[in-house]
GROMACS .gro file of C-alpha atoms in nm:
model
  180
    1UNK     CA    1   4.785  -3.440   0.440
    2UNK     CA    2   4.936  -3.091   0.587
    3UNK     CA    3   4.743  -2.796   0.501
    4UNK     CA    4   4.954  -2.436   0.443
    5UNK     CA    5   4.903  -2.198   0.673
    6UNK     CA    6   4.746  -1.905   0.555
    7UNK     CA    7   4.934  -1.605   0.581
    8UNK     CA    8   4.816  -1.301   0.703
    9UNK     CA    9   4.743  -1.050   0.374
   10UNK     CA   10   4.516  -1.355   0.272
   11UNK     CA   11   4.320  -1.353   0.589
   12UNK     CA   12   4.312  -0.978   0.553
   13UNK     CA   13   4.203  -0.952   0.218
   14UNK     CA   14   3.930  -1.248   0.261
   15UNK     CA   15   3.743  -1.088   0.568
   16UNK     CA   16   3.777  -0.740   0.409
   17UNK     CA   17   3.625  -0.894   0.123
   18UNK     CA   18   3.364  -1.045   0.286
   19UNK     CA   19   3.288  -0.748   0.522
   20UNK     CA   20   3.226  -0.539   0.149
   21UNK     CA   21   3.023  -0.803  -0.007
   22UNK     CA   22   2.807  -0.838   0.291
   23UNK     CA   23   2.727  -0.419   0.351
   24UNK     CA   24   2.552  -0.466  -0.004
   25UNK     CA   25   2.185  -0.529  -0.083
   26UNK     CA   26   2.126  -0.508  -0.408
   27UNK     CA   27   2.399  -0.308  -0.495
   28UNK     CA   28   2.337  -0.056  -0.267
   29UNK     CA   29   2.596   0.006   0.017
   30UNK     CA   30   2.420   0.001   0.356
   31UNK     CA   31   2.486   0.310   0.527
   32UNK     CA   32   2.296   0.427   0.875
   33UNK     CA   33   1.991   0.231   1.016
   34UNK     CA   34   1.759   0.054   0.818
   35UNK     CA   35   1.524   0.294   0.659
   36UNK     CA   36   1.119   0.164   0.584
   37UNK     CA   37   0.890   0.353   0.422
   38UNK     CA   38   0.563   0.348   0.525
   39UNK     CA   39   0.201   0.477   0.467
   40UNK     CA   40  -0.131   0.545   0.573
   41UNK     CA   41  -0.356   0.283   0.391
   42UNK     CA   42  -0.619   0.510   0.459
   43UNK     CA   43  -0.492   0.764   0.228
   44UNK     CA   44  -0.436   0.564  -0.056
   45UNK     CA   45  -0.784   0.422  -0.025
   46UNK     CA   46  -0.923   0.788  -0.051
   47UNK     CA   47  -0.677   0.876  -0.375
   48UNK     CA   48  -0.798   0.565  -0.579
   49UNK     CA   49  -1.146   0.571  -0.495
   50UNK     CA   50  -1.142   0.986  -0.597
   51UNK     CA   51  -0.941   0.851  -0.868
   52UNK     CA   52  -1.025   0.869  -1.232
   53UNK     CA   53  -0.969   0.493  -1.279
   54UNK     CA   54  -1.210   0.399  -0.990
   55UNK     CA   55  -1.498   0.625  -1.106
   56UNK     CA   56  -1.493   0.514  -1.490
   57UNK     CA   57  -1.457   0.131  -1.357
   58UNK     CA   58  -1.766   0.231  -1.189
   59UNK     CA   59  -1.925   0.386  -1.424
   60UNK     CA   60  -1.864   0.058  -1.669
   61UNK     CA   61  -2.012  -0.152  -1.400
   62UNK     CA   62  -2.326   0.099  -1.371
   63UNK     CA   63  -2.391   0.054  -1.749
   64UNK     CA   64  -2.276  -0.316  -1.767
   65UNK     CA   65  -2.589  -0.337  -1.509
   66UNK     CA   66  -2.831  -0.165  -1.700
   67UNK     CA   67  -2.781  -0.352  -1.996
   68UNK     CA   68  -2.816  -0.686  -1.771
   69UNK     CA   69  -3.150  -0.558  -1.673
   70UNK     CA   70  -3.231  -0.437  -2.013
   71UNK     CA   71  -3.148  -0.782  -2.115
   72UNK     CA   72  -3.332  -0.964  -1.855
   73UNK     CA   73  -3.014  -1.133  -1.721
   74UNK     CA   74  -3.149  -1.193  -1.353
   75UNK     CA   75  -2.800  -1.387  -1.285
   76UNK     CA   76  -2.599  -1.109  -1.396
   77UNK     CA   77  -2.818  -0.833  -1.219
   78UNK     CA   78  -2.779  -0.990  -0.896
   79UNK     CA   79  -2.387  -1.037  -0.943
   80UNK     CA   80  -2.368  -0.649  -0.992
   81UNK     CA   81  -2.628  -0.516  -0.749
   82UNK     CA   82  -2.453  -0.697  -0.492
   83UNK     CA   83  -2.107  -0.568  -0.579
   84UNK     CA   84  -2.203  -0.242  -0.494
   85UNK     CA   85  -2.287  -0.294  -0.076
   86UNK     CA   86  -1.989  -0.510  -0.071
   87UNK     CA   87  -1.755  -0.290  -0.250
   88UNK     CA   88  -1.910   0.031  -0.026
   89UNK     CA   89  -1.832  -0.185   0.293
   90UNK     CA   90  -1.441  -0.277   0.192
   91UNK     CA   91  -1.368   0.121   0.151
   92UNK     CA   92  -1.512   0.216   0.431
   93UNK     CA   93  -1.276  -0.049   0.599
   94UNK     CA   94  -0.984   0.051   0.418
   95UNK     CA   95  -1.067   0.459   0.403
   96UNK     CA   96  -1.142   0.463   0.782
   97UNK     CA   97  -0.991   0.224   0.939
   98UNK     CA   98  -0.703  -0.042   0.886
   99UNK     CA   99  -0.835  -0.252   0.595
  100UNK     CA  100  -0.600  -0.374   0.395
  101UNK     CA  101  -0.483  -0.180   0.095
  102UNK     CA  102  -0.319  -0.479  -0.095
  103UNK     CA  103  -0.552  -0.461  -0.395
  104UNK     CA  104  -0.512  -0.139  -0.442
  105UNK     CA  105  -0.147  -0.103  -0.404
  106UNK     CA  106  -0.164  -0.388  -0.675
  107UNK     CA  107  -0.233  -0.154  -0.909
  108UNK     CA  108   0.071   0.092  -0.868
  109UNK     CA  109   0.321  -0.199  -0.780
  110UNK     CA  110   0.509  -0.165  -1.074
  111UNK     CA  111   0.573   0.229  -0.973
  112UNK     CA  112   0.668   0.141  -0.641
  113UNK     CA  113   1.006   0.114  -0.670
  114UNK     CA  114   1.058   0.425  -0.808
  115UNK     CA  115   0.930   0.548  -0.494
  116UNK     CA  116   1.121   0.303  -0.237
  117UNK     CA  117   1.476   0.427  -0.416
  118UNK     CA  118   1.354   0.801  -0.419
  119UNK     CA  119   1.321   0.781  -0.043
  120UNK     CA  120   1.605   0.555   0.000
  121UNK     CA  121   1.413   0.269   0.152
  122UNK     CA  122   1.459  -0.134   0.143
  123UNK     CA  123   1.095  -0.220   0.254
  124UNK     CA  124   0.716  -0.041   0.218
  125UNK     CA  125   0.464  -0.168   0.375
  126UNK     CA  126   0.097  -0.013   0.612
  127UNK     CA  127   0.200   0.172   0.918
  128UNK     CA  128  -0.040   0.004   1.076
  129UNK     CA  129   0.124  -0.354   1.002
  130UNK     CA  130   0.446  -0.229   1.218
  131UNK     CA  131   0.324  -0.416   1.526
  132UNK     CA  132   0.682  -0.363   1.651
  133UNK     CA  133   0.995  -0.096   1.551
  134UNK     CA  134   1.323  -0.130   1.720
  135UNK     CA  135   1.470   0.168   1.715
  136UNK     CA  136   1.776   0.135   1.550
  137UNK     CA  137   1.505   0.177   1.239
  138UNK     CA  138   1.425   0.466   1.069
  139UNK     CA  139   1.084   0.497   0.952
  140UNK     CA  140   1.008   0.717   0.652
  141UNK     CA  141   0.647   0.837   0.535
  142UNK     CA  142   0.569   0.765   0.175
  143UNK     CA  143   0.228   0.838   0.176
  144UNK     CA  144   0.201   1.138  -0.090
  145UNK     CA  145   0.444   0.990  -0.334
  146UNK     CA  146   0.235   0.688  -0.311
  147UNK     CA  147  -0.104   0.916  -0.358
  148UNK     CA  148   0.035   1.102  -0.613
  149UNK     CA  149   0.031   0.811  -0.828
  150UNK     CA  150  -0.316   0.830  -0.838
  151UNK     CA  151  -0.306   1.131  -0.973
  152UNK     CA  152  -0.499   1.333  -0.730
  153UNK     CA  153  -0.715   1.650  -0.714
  154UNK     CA  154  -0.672   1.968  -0.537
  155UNK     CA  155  -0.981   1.853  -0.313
  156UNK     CA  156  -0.812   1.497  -0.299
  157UNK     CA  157  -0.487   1.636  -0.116
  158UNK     CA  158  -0.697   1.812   0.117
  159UNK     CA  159  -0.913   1.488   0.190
  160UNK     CA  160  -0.604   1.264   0.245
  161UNK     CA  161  -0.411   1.571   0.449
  162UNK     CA  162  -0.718   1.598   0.636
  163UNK     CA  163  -0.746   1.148   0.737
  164UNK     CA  164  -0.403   1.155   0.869
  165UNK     CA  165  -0.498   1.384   1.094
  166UNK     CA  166  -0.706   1.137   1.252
  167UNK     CA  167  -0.654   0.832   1.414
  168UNK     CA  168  -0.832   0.517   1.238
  169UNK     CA  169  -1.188   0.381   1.353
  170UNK     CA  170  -1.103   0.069   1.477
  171UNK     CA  171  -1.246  -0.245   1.269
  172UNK     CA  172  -1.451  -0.367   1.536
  173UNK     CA  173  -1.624  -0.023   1.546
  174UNK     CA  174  -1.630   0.055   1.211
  175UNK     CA  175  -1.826  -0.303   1.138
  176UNK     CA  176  -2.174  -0.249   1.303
  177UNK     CA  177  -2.198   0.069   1.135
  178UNK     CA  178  -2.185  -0.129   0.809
  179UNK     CA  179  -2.473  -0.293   0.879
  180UNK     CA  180  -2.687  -0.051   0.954
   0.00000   0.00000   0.00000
């Protein structure tokens, strides 16, 4: 069987196609370098646990304790008592140093992309995941949008302004000082 040759507007037209259909992700033409928004984990760990939503959790948890001990529930008292230490201990991690942010983020994820196509960015992720950056990237802080989701104080702002001034404690440090 002979095959036709395929003339040369058809070989045109295919790679052009191809060419346009591969400069799109998700329907966004790609245009420059690669733009990734990052953030300082540190900062969002400061805006939720200022955050309305944190302190009424922990006020629920502070009365769901006293009525375990008003109730004699020994199992129940010990379950809360020691979320407190451990709770204390993650934040620390996560507002001083690198802990991860992932359960937090969690709870904005849905807002997220709002924020990634605001700042025109494909990816959002820690700054201090990037282990490496070539530089053909273009990073792009979205720390405060992220914050402001958290719908932060006047003293809040300041607080978080005032972290990423700072370079993190490193984990290693940070850990004997939880013990203490």
């Amino acid at each position: 069987m002979r095959h036709k040759p395929i003339n040369l507007i058809t070989a045109l037209l295919t790679v052009g196609a191809i060419a346009i259909w591969s400069s799109s992700v998700n329907g966004q033409s790609v245009r420059g370098p690669l733009r990734i928004g990052t953030y300082d984990s540190r900062a969002i760990a400061v805006a939720y646990a200022r955050s309305g939503e944190y302190q009424n959790y922990v006020r629920g948890l502070k009365a769901e304790l006293e009525k375990a001990k008003a109730a004699k529930d020994e199992r129940r008292v010990k379950e809360l008592e020691t979320w407190g230490p451990v709770t204390q201990a993650r934040l620390h991690e996560q507002g001083f140093s690198t802990g991860s942010v992932k359960n937090i983020m969690d709870r904005i994820k849905d807002s997220v992309p709002g924020i990634a196509r605001e700042a025109s960015v494909s990816m959002i992720l820690s700054k201090w995941e990037v282990v490496y950056g070539d530089p053909s990237v273009e990073y792009v802080d979205v720390t405060l949008p992220l914050v402001k989701l958290f719908n932060p104080d006047e003293r809040t702002l300041r607080i978080v302004e005032e972290v990423s001034k700072h370079e993190p404690i490193p984990l290693e440090k940070l850990e004997p000082e939880l013990k203490k």
